[in-house]
Short mmCIF file of C-alpha atoms in Angstrom, two decimals:
data_model
loop_
_atom_site.label_atom_id
_atom_site.label_comp_id
_atom_site.label_asym_id
_atom_site.label_seq_id
_atom_site.Cartn_x
_atom_site.Cartn_y
_atom_site.Cartn_z
CA MET A 1422 0.00 0.00 0.00
CA LYS A 1423 1.31 3.42 -0.94
CA GLU A 1424 1.50 6.20 1.62
CA GLU A 1425 -1.06 8.30 -0.29
CA GLU A 1426 -3.49 5.39 -0.28
CA LEU A 1427 -3.06 4.90 3.45
CA ILE A 1428 -3.63 8.60 4.12
CA LYS A 1429 -6.75 8.48 1.95
CA LYS A 1430 -7.95 5.43 3.88
CA LEU A 1431 -7.30 7.19 7.21
CA GLU A 1432 -9.18 10.25 6.03
CA GLU A 1433 -12.13 8.40 4.56
CA THR A 1434 -12.79 5.60 7.03
CA LYS A 1435 -16.24 5.96 8.52
CA LEU A 1436 -15.79 6.62 12.22
CA PRO A 1437 -18.07 5.55 15.04
CA ASP A 1438 -20.06 8.49 16.33
CA ILE A 1439 -21.66 7.02 19.40
CA GLU A 1440 -23.42 8.96 22.09
CA LEU A 1441 -24.05 7.70 25.62
CA LYS A 1442 -26.85 9.91 26.85
CA SER A 1443 -27.35 8.13 30.19
CA HIS A 1444 -23.63 8.16 30.95
CA ARG A 1445 -23.39 11.80 29.95
CA ARG A 1446 -26.24 12.74 32.26
CA ALA A 1447 -25.13 10.53 35.17
CA LEU A 1448 -21.53 11.74 34.96
CA LYS A 1449 -22.63 15.36 34.95
CA MET A 1450 -24.71 14.86 38.07
CA ALA A 1451 -21.93 12.92 39.78
CA LEU A 1452 -19.44 15.68 39.00
CA LEU A 1453 -21.69 18.48 40.15
CA ASP A 1454 -22.56 16.59 43.32
CA ALA A 1455 -18.91 15.76 44.02
CA GLY A 1456 -18.48 19.02 45.93
CA TYR A 1457 -15.47 20.38 44.06
CA LEU A 1458 -17.33 23.48 42.96
CA GLN A 1459 -18.12 24.75 46.41
CA GLN A 1460 -17.74 28.46 46.35
CA GLN A 1461 -15.21 29.40 48.95
CA ARG A 1462 -15.73 32.57 50.88
CA LYS A 1463 -12.83 34.80 50.12
CA VAL A 1464 -11.17 35.30 53.48
CA ASN A 1465 -8.36 37.49 52.39
CA ILE A 1466 -7.14 40.54 54.14
CA LEU A 1467 -8.05 43.00 51.44
CA ALA A 1468 -11.60 41.64 51.12
CA LEU A 1469 -12.10 41.92 54.85
CA THR A 1470 -10.62 45.39 54.88
CA SER A 1471 -12.87 46.58 52.09
CA GLU A 1472 -15.90 45.21 53.97
CA LYS A 1473 -14.87 47.02 57.14
CA ILE A 1474 -14.04 50.24 55.31
CA ILE A 1475 -17.36 50.17 53.46
CA GLY A 1476 -19.12 49.54 56.78
CA GLY A 1477 -17.23 52.46 58.33
CA ILE A 1478 -18.04 54.75 55.43
CA ASP A 1479 -21.73 53.76 55.66
CA PHE A 1480 -21.71 54.62 59.34
CA MET A 1481 -19.97 57.90 58.60
CA LEU A 1482 -22.51 58.78 55.88
CA LYS A 1483 -25.38 57.91 58.18
CA GLY A 1484 -24.07 60.50 60.61
CA LEU A 1485 -23.81 63.08 57.85
CA VAL A 1486 -27.31 62.56 56.45
CA SER A 1487 -29.04 62.22 59.79
CA ARG A 1488 -31.57 64.75 60.94
CA GLN A 1489 -28.90 66.51 62.95
CA PRO A 1490 -25.48 65.70 61.53
CA VAL A 1491 -23.30 64.32 64.32
CA TRP A 1492 -19.87 65.67 63.47
CA LYS A 1493 -18.14 63.91 66.31
CA THR A 1494 -19.43 60.54 65.14
CA VAL A 1495 -18.50 61.34 61.55
CA LEU A 1496 -14.98 62.33 62.49
CA LEU A 1497 -14.52 59.27 64.71
CA SER A 1498 -15.82 57.02 61.91
CA ALA A 1499 -13.46 58.62 59.41
CA LEU A 1500 -10.60 58.10 61.84
CA ALA A 1501 -11.64 54.47 62.37
CA VAL A 1502 -11.73 53.86 58.60
CA SER A 1503 -8.22 55.24 58.26
CA VAL A 1504 -6.95 53.19 61.20
CA ILE A 1505 -8.43 49.98 59.77
CA ALA A 1506 -6.93 50.68 56.36
CA VAL A 1507 -3.47 51.39 57.76
CA ALA A 1508 -3.57 48.63 60.36
CA THR A 1509 -4.61 46.07 57.77
CA VAL A 1510 -1.49 46.69 55.78
CA ALA A 1511 0.72 46.82 58.86
CA VAL A 1512 -0.89 44.23 61.15
CA PRO A 1513 -2.95 41.61 59.30
CA GLY A 1514 -4.43 40.18 62.53
CA VAL A 1515 -6.39 43.39 63.10
CA THR A 1516 -8.86 42.50 60.34
CA GLY A 1517 -10.02 39.38 62.14
CA HIS A 1518 -8.23 36.96 59.85
CA ALA A 1519 -6.43 35.47 62.85
CA ASP A 1520 -9.76 35.19 64.70
CA ARG A 1521 -11.22 33.27 61.78
CA VAL A 1522 -8.33 30.86 61.82
CA LEU A 1523 -8.62 30.52 65.59
CA ALA A 1524 -12.40 29.93 65.43
CA ALA A 1525 -11.97 27.27 62.76
CA SER A 1526 -9.18 25.62 64.73
CA ILE A 1527 -11.20 25.52 67.98
CA ALA A 1528 -14.14 23.93 66.17
CA GLN A 1529 -12.06 21.42 64.23
CA ASN A 1530 -10.26 20.16 67.33
CA SER A 1531 -13.31 19.95 69.54
CA PRO A 1532 -14.34 16.41 70.61
CA GLU A 1533 -18.02 17.51 70.62
CA VAL A 1534 -17.76 18.66 67.02
CA LYS A 1535 -15.97 15.48 65.96
CA ALA A 1536 -18.64 13.41 67.70
CA ALA A 1537 -21.40 15.25 65.89
CA ALA A 1538 -19.82 15.71 62.44
CA GLY A 1539 -17.67 12.60 62.29
CA GLU A 1540 -13.90 12.23 62.51
CA GLY A 1541 -13.13 13.05 58.88
CA ILE A 1542 -13.80 16.79 58.76
CA MET A 1543 -13.98 17.83 55.14
CA GLU A 1544 -14.84 21.50 55.28
CA THR A 1545 -14.87 24.28 57.85
CA GLU A 1546 -16.28 27.71 57.35
CA VAL A 1547 -16.49 30.60 59.80
CA ILE A 1548 -19.75 32.36 59.07
CA SER A 1549 -19.74 35.01 61.77
CA LEU A 1550 -17.54 36.60 64.41
CA SER A 1551 -18.73 39.03 67.04
CA ASN A 1552 -18.14 39.85 70.71
CA GLY A 1553 -15.38 37.30 71.03
CA LYS A 1554 -17.60 34.50 69.73
CA GLY A 1555 -17.78 32.80 66.37
CA ILE A 1556 -20.19 30.56 64.49
CA VAL A 1557 -18.48 27.85 62.49
CA VAL A 1558 -20.08 25.40 60.08
CA ILE A 1559 -18.32 22.05 59.86
CA LYS A 1560 -18.91 19.43 57.21
CA GLY A 1561 -17.93 15.97 58.34
CA GLN A 1562 -18.59 12.44 57.23
CA ARG A 1563 -21.78 12.29 59.28
CA GLY A 1564 -23.15 15.60 58.06
CA LEU A 1565 -23.21 19.31 58.73
CA VAL A 1566 -23.03 20.84 62.17
CA THR A 1567 -22.82 24.37 63.50
CA ALA A 1568 -20.53 25.14 66.42
CA GLU A 1569 -20.53 28.26 68.53
CA VAL A 1570 -17.02 28.95 69.77
CA ASP A 1571 -15.62 31.21 72.49
CA LEU A 1572 -12.44 32.76 71.13
CA LYS A 1573 -11.17 34.03 74.47
CA ASN A 1574 -11.46 30.76 76.38
CA LYS A 1575 -10.87 28.67 73.26
CA ILE A 1576 -13.83 26.39 73.88
CA VAL A 1577 -16.89 25.24 71.99
CA LEU A 1578 -20.05 26.58 73.61
CA GLY A 1579 -22.50 24.43 71.69
CA VAL A 1580 -22.96 22.18 68.69
CA SER A 1581 -26.15 21.84 66.69
CA PRO A 1582 -27.17 20.47 63.28
CA ALA A 1583 -26.45 23.03 60.57
CA PRO A 1584 -29.30 24.28 58.40
CA GLU A 1585 -29.10 23.62 54.66
CA PHE A 1586 -29.31 27.35 54.00
CA SER A 1587 -27.49 29.98 55.99
CA ILE A 1588 -26.72 33.67 55.67
CA VAL A 1589 -22.97 33.94 55.30
CA ASP A 1590 -22.69 37.64 54.59
CA GLU A 1591 -24.77 40.70 55.28
CA VAL A 1592 -24.33 44.36 54.40
CA SER A 1593 -26.99 46.99 55.10
CA ALA A 1594 -27.23 50.74 55.36
CA ILE A 1595 -29.79 53.43 56.15
CA GLY A 1596 -29.91 56.93 54.78
CA ALA A 1597 -32.32 59.69 53.86
CA VAL A 1598 -33.64 59.56 50.30
CA SER A 1599 -32.81 63.24 49.85
CA ASN A 1600 -31.55 66.10 51.95
CA ASP A 1601 -34.85 67.92 51.37
CA ASN A 1602 -36.95 65.11 52.73
CA ILE A 1603 -35.52 63.24 55.64
CA ASP A 1604 -38.92 61.83 56.57
CA VAL A 1605 -38.45 59.14 53.97
CA GLN A 1606 -35.46 56.94 54.66
CA ARG A 1607 -33.93 54.23 52.51
CA TYR A 1608 -32.82 50.87 53.89
CA THR A 1609 -30.50 49.02 51.50
CA TYR A 1610 -29.44 45.45 52.06
CA LYS A 1611 -27.41 42.65 50.60
CA PHE A 1612 -27.49 39.11 51.97
CA THR A 1613 -25.46 36.18 50.75
CA VAL A 1614 -27.14 32.85 51.33
CA LYS A 1615 -25.16 29.64 51.09
CA TYR A 1616 -26.63 26.22 50.38
CA ARG A 1617 -24.99 23.20 52.01
CA GLY A 1618 -27.53 20.43 51.48
CA ASN A 1619 -26.58 17.23 49.74
CA ASP A 1620 -29.33 17.20 47.10
CA ARG A 1621 -29.64 19.62 44.24
CA VAL A 1622 -32.26 22.22 45.00
CA TYR A 1623 -34.33 24.47 42.79
CA ILE A 1624 -34.65 27.98 44.20
CA GLU A 1625 -37.81 29.63 43.06
CA ALA A 1626 -37.61 32.91 44.97
CA ILE A 1627 -36.03 34.52 47.97
CA GLU A 1628 -37.08 37.44 50.14
CA PRO A 1629 -36.02 39.14 53.37
CA VAL A 1630 -38.34 38.72 56.35
CA LEU A 1631 -38.86 42.14 57.90
CA SER A 1632 -39.33 42.68 61.58
CA SER A 1633 -42.92 43.53 62.52
CA ALA A 1634 -41.98 47.02 63.79
CA PHE A 1635 -40.15 47.85 60.59
CA SER A 1636 -42.73 46.34 58.24
CA LYS A 1637 -45.37 48.77 59.58
CA LEU A 1638 -43.32 51.69 58.31
CA VAL A 1639 -42.54 50.36 54.83
CA LEU A 1640 -43.63 52.65 52.01
CA SER A 1641 -42.33 50.80 49.00
CA GLY A 1642 -39.86 48.16 47.95
CA GLU A 1643 -40.18 44.82 46.19
CA LEU A 1644 -39.18 42.13 48.65
CA ASN A 1645 -39.79 38.98 46.62
CA GLN A 1646 -36.91 38.26 44.26
CA VAL A 1647 -37.30 35.58 41.62
CA VAL A 1648 -34.23 33.35 41.38
CA ASN A 1649 -35.19 30.26 39.30
CA GLU A 1650 -31.83 28.55 39.65
CA ILE A 1651 -30.65 25.10 40.61
CA LEU A 1652 -28.10 25.04 43.41
CA VAL A 1653 -25.72 22.31 44.40
CA THR A 1654 -23.98 22.13 47.73
CA GLY A 1655 -21.62 25.05 48.30
CA ASP A 1656 -23.39 27.44 45.91
CA THR A 1657 -24.29 30.90 47.09
CA ILE A 1658 -26.93 33.33 45.99
CA GLU A 1659 -27.18 37.02 46.71
CA ILE A 1660 -30.27 38.97 47.51
CA ASN A 1661 -30.12 42.73 47.45
CA GLY A 1662 -32.55 45.59 47.30
CA GLU A 1663 -33.81 48.70 48.95
CA ILE A 1664 -36.85 49.59 51.01
CA LEU A 1665 -38.21 53.08 51.53
CA PHE A 1666 -39.78 53.60 54.89
CA ASN A 1667 -41.59 56.33 56.73
CA ALA A 1668 -39.39 57.94 59.36
CA LYS A 1669 -41.64 60.91 60.09
CA GLY A 1670 -41.35 61.91 63.72
CA LEU A 1671 -38.51 59.49 64.38
CA SER A 1672 -35.18 60.66 65.73
CA LYS A 1673 -31.95 59.01 64.69
CA SER A 1674 -31.92 56.90 67.84
CA ASP A 1675 -35.56 55.89 67.25
CA ILE A 1676 -34.55 54.64 63.81
CA VAL A 1677 -31.54 52.76 65.17
CA ASN A 1678 -33.72 51.22 67.89
CA LEU A 1679 -36.05 49.84 65.25
CA GLY A 1680 -33.40 47.27 64.41
CA PRO A 1681 -32.98 44.52 63.56
CA PHE A 1682 -34.83 45.48 60.40
CA VAL A 1683 -34.64 42.01 58.92
CA ASN A 1684 -35.19 38.87 60.97
CA GLY A 1685 -34.10 36.45 58.29
CA VAL A 1686 -34.40 35.43 54.69
CA LYS A 1687 -37.20 33.29 53.31
CA VAL A 1688 -36.13 30.84 50.60
CA ARG A 1689 -38.75 29.11 48.46
CA SER A 1690 -37.18 25.94 47.15
CA GLU A 1691 -37.97 22.49 45.79
CA LYS A 1692 -35.75 19.43 45.76
CA VAL A 1693 -34.67 18.30 42.30
CA LEU A 1694 -35.08 14.60 41.60
CA ASN A 1695 -32.65 13.01 39.20
CA ILE A 1696 -34.07 11.41 36.07
CA PRO A 1697 -33.49 7.66 36.33
CA MET B 1306 -19.75 50.00 -10.11
CA LEU B 1307 -16.34 49.27 -8.74
CA SER B 1308 -17.39 46.21 -6.76
CA GLY B 1309 -19.13 44.67 -9.80
CA ASP B 1310 -16.04 45.21 -11.94
CA LEU B 1311 -13.82 43.75 -9.27
CA THR B 1312 -16.03 40.68 -8.94
CA LEU B 1313 -16.03 40.25 -12.71
CA ASP B 1314 -12.23 40.55 -12.86
CA LEU B 1315 -11.89 38.03 -10.05
CA TYR B 1316 -14.18 35.58 -11.82
CA LEU B 1317 -12.11 36.01 -14.94
CA CYS B 1318 -9.03 35.17 -12.94
CA PRO B 1319 -10.14 32.09 -10.93
CA PHE B 1320 -6.78 31.54 -9.22
CA LEU B 1321 -6.66 35.09 -7.85
CA TYR B 1322 -10.31 34.82 -6.78
CA GLN B 1323 -9.61 31.54 -5.01
CA GLN B 1324 -6.62 33.03 -3.18
CA ILE B 1325 -8.49 36.14 -2.04
CA ASN B 1326 -11.49 34.05 -1.10
CA ALA B 1327 -9.34 31.66 0.93
CA THR B 1328 -7.54 34.54 2.68
CA PHE B 1329 -10.84 36.21 3.43
CA TRP B 1330 -12.35 33.08 4.97
CA THR B 1331 -9.16 32.37 6.93
CA GLN B 1332 -9.41 35.84 8.42
CA VAL B 1333 -13.13 35.41 9.14
CA ARG B 1334 -12.44 32.06 10.78
CA SER B 1335 -9.63 33.49 12.90
CA ILE B 1336 -11.86 36.39 14.04
CA ILE B 1337 -14.64 33.93 14.93
CA ASN B 1338 -12.13 31.73 16.75
CA MET B 1339 -10.84 34.71 18.71
CA MET B 1340 -14.40 35.63 19.69
CA ASP B 1341 -15.08 32.01 20.67
CA LEU B 1342 -11.88 31.90 22.72
CA ASP B 1343 -12.78 35.11 24.55
CA GLN B 1344 -16.21 33.73 25.40
CA GLU B 1345 -14.69 30.42 26.42
CA LYS B 1346 -12.12 32.15 28.63
CA GLU B 1347 -14.90 33.97 30.43
CA LEU B 1348 -16.91 30.73 30.75
CA VAL B 1349 -13.90 28.84 32.15
CA GLU B 1350 -13.33 31.55 34.76
CA ARG B 1351 -16.96 31.34 35.84
CA ALA B 1352 -16.84 27.53 35.85
CA LYS B 1353 -14.17 27.64 38.56
CA SER B 1354 -16.85 28.45 41.11
CA ASN B 1355 -20.14 28.12 39.31
CA ALA B 1356 -21.79 24.75 38.71
CA GLU B 1357 -23.95 26.05 35.87
CA ALA B 1358 -20.94 27.35 33.94
CA PHE B 1359 -19.07 24.10 34.50
CA GLY B 1360 -22.16 22.26 33.25
CA GLU B 1361 -22.07 24.39 30.11
CA LEU B 1362 -18.42 23.51 29.48
CA TYR B 1363 -19.16 19.86 30.17
CA GLU B 1364 -22.04 19.78 27.70
CA LYS B 1365 -19.86 21.40 25.06
CA TYR B 1366 -16.96 18.98 25.40
CA TYR B 1367 -18.40 15.69 26.60
CA ALA B 1368 -19.12 14.38 23.08
CA PRO B 1369 -15.74 15.40 21.50
CA ILE B 1370 -13.76 13.92 24.42
CA PHE B 1371 -15.80 10.72 24.57
CA GLY B 1372 -15.48 10.42 20.78
CA TYR B 1373 -11.71 10.93 20.91
CA VAL B 1374 -11.23 8.34 23.65
CA LEU B 1375 -13.52 5.90 21.84
CA ARG B 1376 -11.57 6.29 18.61
CA ARG B 1377 -8.31 5.77 20.53
CA THR B 1378 -9.46 2.73 22.48
CA ALA B 1379 -12.23 1.20 20.33
CA SER B 1380 -14.03 0.18 23.51
CA VAL B 1381 -17.22 1.79 24.77
CA THR B 1382 -16.71 0.75 28.39
CA VAL B 1383 -13.09 1.92 28.46
CA ALA B 1384 -14.07 5.18 26.74
CA GLN B 1385 -16.79 5.66 29.32
CA ASP B 1386 -14.38 5.14 32.23
CA ILE B 1387 -11.64 7.33 30.79
CA THR B 1388 -14.09 10.12 29.91
CA SER B 1389 -15.29 10.08 33.51
CA GLU B 1390 -11.70 10.36 34.73
CA VAL B 1391 -10.95 13.19 32.30
CA PHE B 1392 -13.84 15.33 33.50
CA LEU B 1393 -13.19 14.52 37.15
CA LYS B 1394 -9.55 15.59 36.75
CA ALA B 1395 -10.65 18.71 34.85
CA LEU B 1396 -13.08 19.58 37.63
CA LYS B 1397 -10.55 18.98 40.38
CA ASN B 1398 -7.84 21.00 38.66
CA LEU B 1399 -9.97 23.72 37.13
CA ARG B 1400 -8.81 26.30 39.67
CA GLN B 1401 -5.22 25.63 38.62
CA PHE B 1402 -6.06 26.11 34.93
CA HIS B 1403 -4.72 29.49 33.89
CA TRP B 1404 -5.54 30.82 30.46
CA ARG B 1405 -2.33 31.27 28.53
CA GLY B 1406 -3.73 31.23 25.04
CA ILE B 1407 -4.27 27.46 25.17
CA PRO B 1408 -7.89 26.64 24.52
CA PHE B 1409 -9.75 24.74 27.20
CA SER B 1410 -10.54 22.01 24.67
CA SER B 1411 -6.79 21.40 24.13
CA TRP B 1412 -6.36 21.07 27.88
CA LEU B 1413 -9.12 18.44 27.99
CA TYR B 1414 -7.61 16.55 25.06
CA ARG B 1415 -4.27 16.63 26.85
CA ILE B 1416 -5.81 15.16 30.01
CA ALA B 1417 -7.55 12.56 27.86
CA SER B 1418 -4.26 11.60 26.15
CA HIS B 1419 -2.59 11.19 29.55
CA GLU B 1420 -5.47 9.11 30.85
CA ILE B 1421 -5.39 6.84 27.80
CA ALA B 1422 -1.64 6.37 28.22
CA ASN B 1423 -2.17 5.66 31.94
CA HIS B 1424 -4.88 3.17 31.14
CA TYR B 1425 -2.65 1.19 28.79
CA ARG B 1426 0.31 1.40 31.13
CA LEU B 1427 -1.71 0.14 34.10
CA ASN B 1428 -3.34 -2.59 32.02
CA SER B 1429 0.00 -3.78 30.69
CA ARG B 1430 1.33 -4.03 34.24
CA GLN B 1431 -1.96 -5.60 35.36
CA GLN B 1432 -1.67 -3.94 38.72
CA VAL B 1433 -4.55 -1.57 39.07
CA SER B 1434 -7.80 -1.36 37.24
CA MET B 1435 -9.63 1.89 36.56
CA GLU B 1436 -12.41 0.78 38.91
CA SER B 1437 -10.07 0.55 41.87
CA ASN B 1438 -9.04 4.18 41.63
CA SER B 1439 -10.32 5.71 44.86
CA ASN B 1440 -10.63 9.15 43.32
CA SER B 1441 -12.88 8.10 40.48
CA VAL B 1442 -16.44 9.32 40.17
CA SER B 1443 -18.90 6.59 40.93
CA PHE B 1444 -22.54 6.41 40.07
CA SER B 1445 -24.98 3.65 39.39
CA ASP B 1446 -27.46 4.00 36.61
CA PRO B 1447 -29.20 0.92 35.24
CA GLY B 1448 -29.85 2.83 32.00
CA ILE B 1449 -26.12 3.04 31.35
CA GLU B 1450 -25.63 -0.73 31.17
CA SER B 1451 -28.20 -1.25 28.43
CA GLU B 1452 -26.94 1.86 26.67
CA VAL B 1453 -23.38 0.48 26.69
CA LEU B 1454 -24.58 -2.83 25.25
CA SER B 1455 -26.31 -1.13 22.33
CA ALA B 1456 -23.32 1.20 21.84
CA GLU B 1457 -20.98 -1.82 21.68
CA ALA B 1458 -23.29 -3.35 19.08
CA GLU B 1459 -23.20 -0.10 17.09
CA LEU B 1460 -19.40 -0.03 17.29
CA GLU B 1461 -19.20 -3.59 15.92
CA LYS B 1462 -20.80 -2.35 12.70
CA HIS B 1463 -17.76 -0.15 11.94
CA GLU B 1464 -15.62 -2.98 10.65
CA ASP B 1465 -13.27 -0.78 8.61
CA PHE B 1466 -12.56 1.43 11.60
CA LEU B 1467 -12.00 -1.55 13.91
CA ALA B 1468 -9.60 -3.16 11.44
CA LEU B 1469 -7.70 0.11 11.09
CA HIS B 1470 -7.67 0.57 14.86
CA ARG B 1471 -6.21 -2.91 15.38
CA ASN B 1472 -3.27 -1.85 13.21
CA ILE B 1473 -2.90 1.60 14.78
CA SER B 1474 -2.93 0.08 18.27
CA GLN B 1475 0.24 -1.84 17.41
CA LEU B 1476 2.09 1.47 17.09
CA PRO B 1477 3.83 3.12 20.05
CA SER B 1478 1.49 5.50 21.87
CA LYS B 1479 3.26 8.66 20.58
CA TYR B 1480 2.37 7.72 16.99
CA GLN B 1481 -1.14 6.59 17.85
CA GLU B 1482 -2.09 9.92 19.37
CA VAL B 1483 -0.85 12.07 16.49
CA ILE B 1484 -2.50 9.84 13.88
CA VAL B 1485 -5.84 9.76 15.68
CA LEU B 1486 -5.78 13.50 16.38
CA ARG B 1487 -4.86 14.36 12.80
CA PHE B 1488 -7.01 11.94 10.82
CA PHE B 1489 -9.89 10.98 13.11
CA GLU B 1490 -10.27 14.19 15.10
CA ASP B 1491 -9.39 16.39 12.12
CA LYS B 1492 -7.02 18.55 14.18
CA GLN B 1493 -4.44 20.81 12.54
CA LEU B 1494 -0.74 20.39 13.35
CA LYS B 1495 -0.73 23.56 15.46
CA GLU B 1496 -3.58 22.33 17.64
CA ILE B 1497 -2.02 18.88 17.99
CA SER B 1498 1.21 20.52 19.10
CA THR B 1499 -0.75 22.50 21.73
CA ILE B 1500 -2.57 19.39 22.96
CA LEU B 1501 0.56 17.29 23.22
CA GLY B 1502 2.85 20.09 24.37
CA LYS B 1503 5.25 19.37 21.53
CA ARG B 1504 6.69 21.59 18.83
CA GLU B 1505 4.88 21.70 15.51
CA GLY B 1506 7.94 20.30 13.74
CA THR B 1507 8.08 17.37 16.16
CA VAL B 1508 4.40 16.62 15.57
CA LYS B 1509 4.94 16.76 11.81
CA SER B 1510 7.81 14.29 11.95
CA LEU B 1511 5.91 12.01 14.41
CA LEU B 1512 3.01 12.01 12.00
CA HIS B 1513 5.21 11.21 9.03
CA ARG B 1514 7.02 8.38 10.83
CA GLY B 1515 3.76 7.11 12.33
CA VAL B 1516 2.08 6.83 8.94
CA GLU B 1517 5.19 5.13 7.56
CA LYS B 1518 5.20 2.58 10.42
CA LEU B 1519 1.47 2.01 10.05
CA ARG B 1520 1.97 1.34 6.35
CA GLU B 1521 4.62 -1.24 7.22
CA ILE B 1522 2.29 -2.94 9.71
CA MET B 1523 -0.54 -3.02 7.19
CA GLU B 1524 1.66 -4.60 4.56
#
């Protein structure tokens, strides 16, 4: 056989073009359920700093747009923002990064947590830190558990089963809609909700649950947000929006005392069954 | 009517028309490819943390990768196992994939080539089977078994391909992969060189020697 003939044969041989639909579908599900795509919360110093600075700026702006601008508060906030920015570059522990590591370490090494989650801990995530305490979600071989840890005494205060959905991030701010009309205030919010269940879940809609005191003052704002997405374990979704509320006759402290404005987030979901 | 005159002149000079036409379409193709690559780059970045985007990539490349492995191994069950390994490895290492002008598809083909080589190496040593790999993706689906049986039956019908494959499989792996990529997957030398991480000249000479060796086997 000549080389040209062989090349022609190679080029012209009819090739099998076989499709395995069931394998394709089953493999896709197995891959997506394997947990490699879990979105990791970015716990880096700059991200934490930006959160804190934004929070500080919000607080500073609140002082400026309040009924009676509180210059002392504004100046202190501005100073705090600067200190955080400088300290973050100079002393990384200031941002709470060290506290996160400590909280995770306390939870991971706790016998109570190991008993509840199983010895083989696969994932640890610190979802909140405040007043020397932290909430840590641990994924072990037996399932998900939430541990409350005391950073000062380095102990676990309690362990409970972790919910499939949890709020892992929250940013909110309040300010007057305009300088001419401070009777109408705007509450803006952003919540990040993380799904940790084992099954795929279809999220139809999500909405913040307002406190009863706050809901009586609401003037406008669409709460229900259509999502229509399928989530696998580790996925996060964000909900954000703004609510205008009536602040007529309320002083700044009255408004602050209204809080918490949101008690939680309502998620409307359905489990997704795999096609056999 | 400048454009009419130009068209007429080009028709009168078929060679020139062919050349300009070919250049034009090459440029169009390269622009489309660049656009595709940009979109793919963005999709790959999203797929690093987003299941939906990864699903999109998977849907796009499952058939080409399965087809490539099938045409390399001529076995539906082996192709099924290796394809699973390829996508599992891609998923596990996606965060380490950095776009340096190498298309995602080339990366997948490269993983597939490694997995095929591993498969043959492990089988020749008879030490470990694919099923015993603790990192492999496992799932049970009764539909798959019957699907594999009918796919094997379909494969049996391609007698010419199977005969050709028997000869190709006698070649060293380095020749097998360039021949399959060039003639069965219709890849250009440049793309093969990207997939295999070899210089274009090396691929060209591997192809030439591979075809020559195949001819000797077939004689």
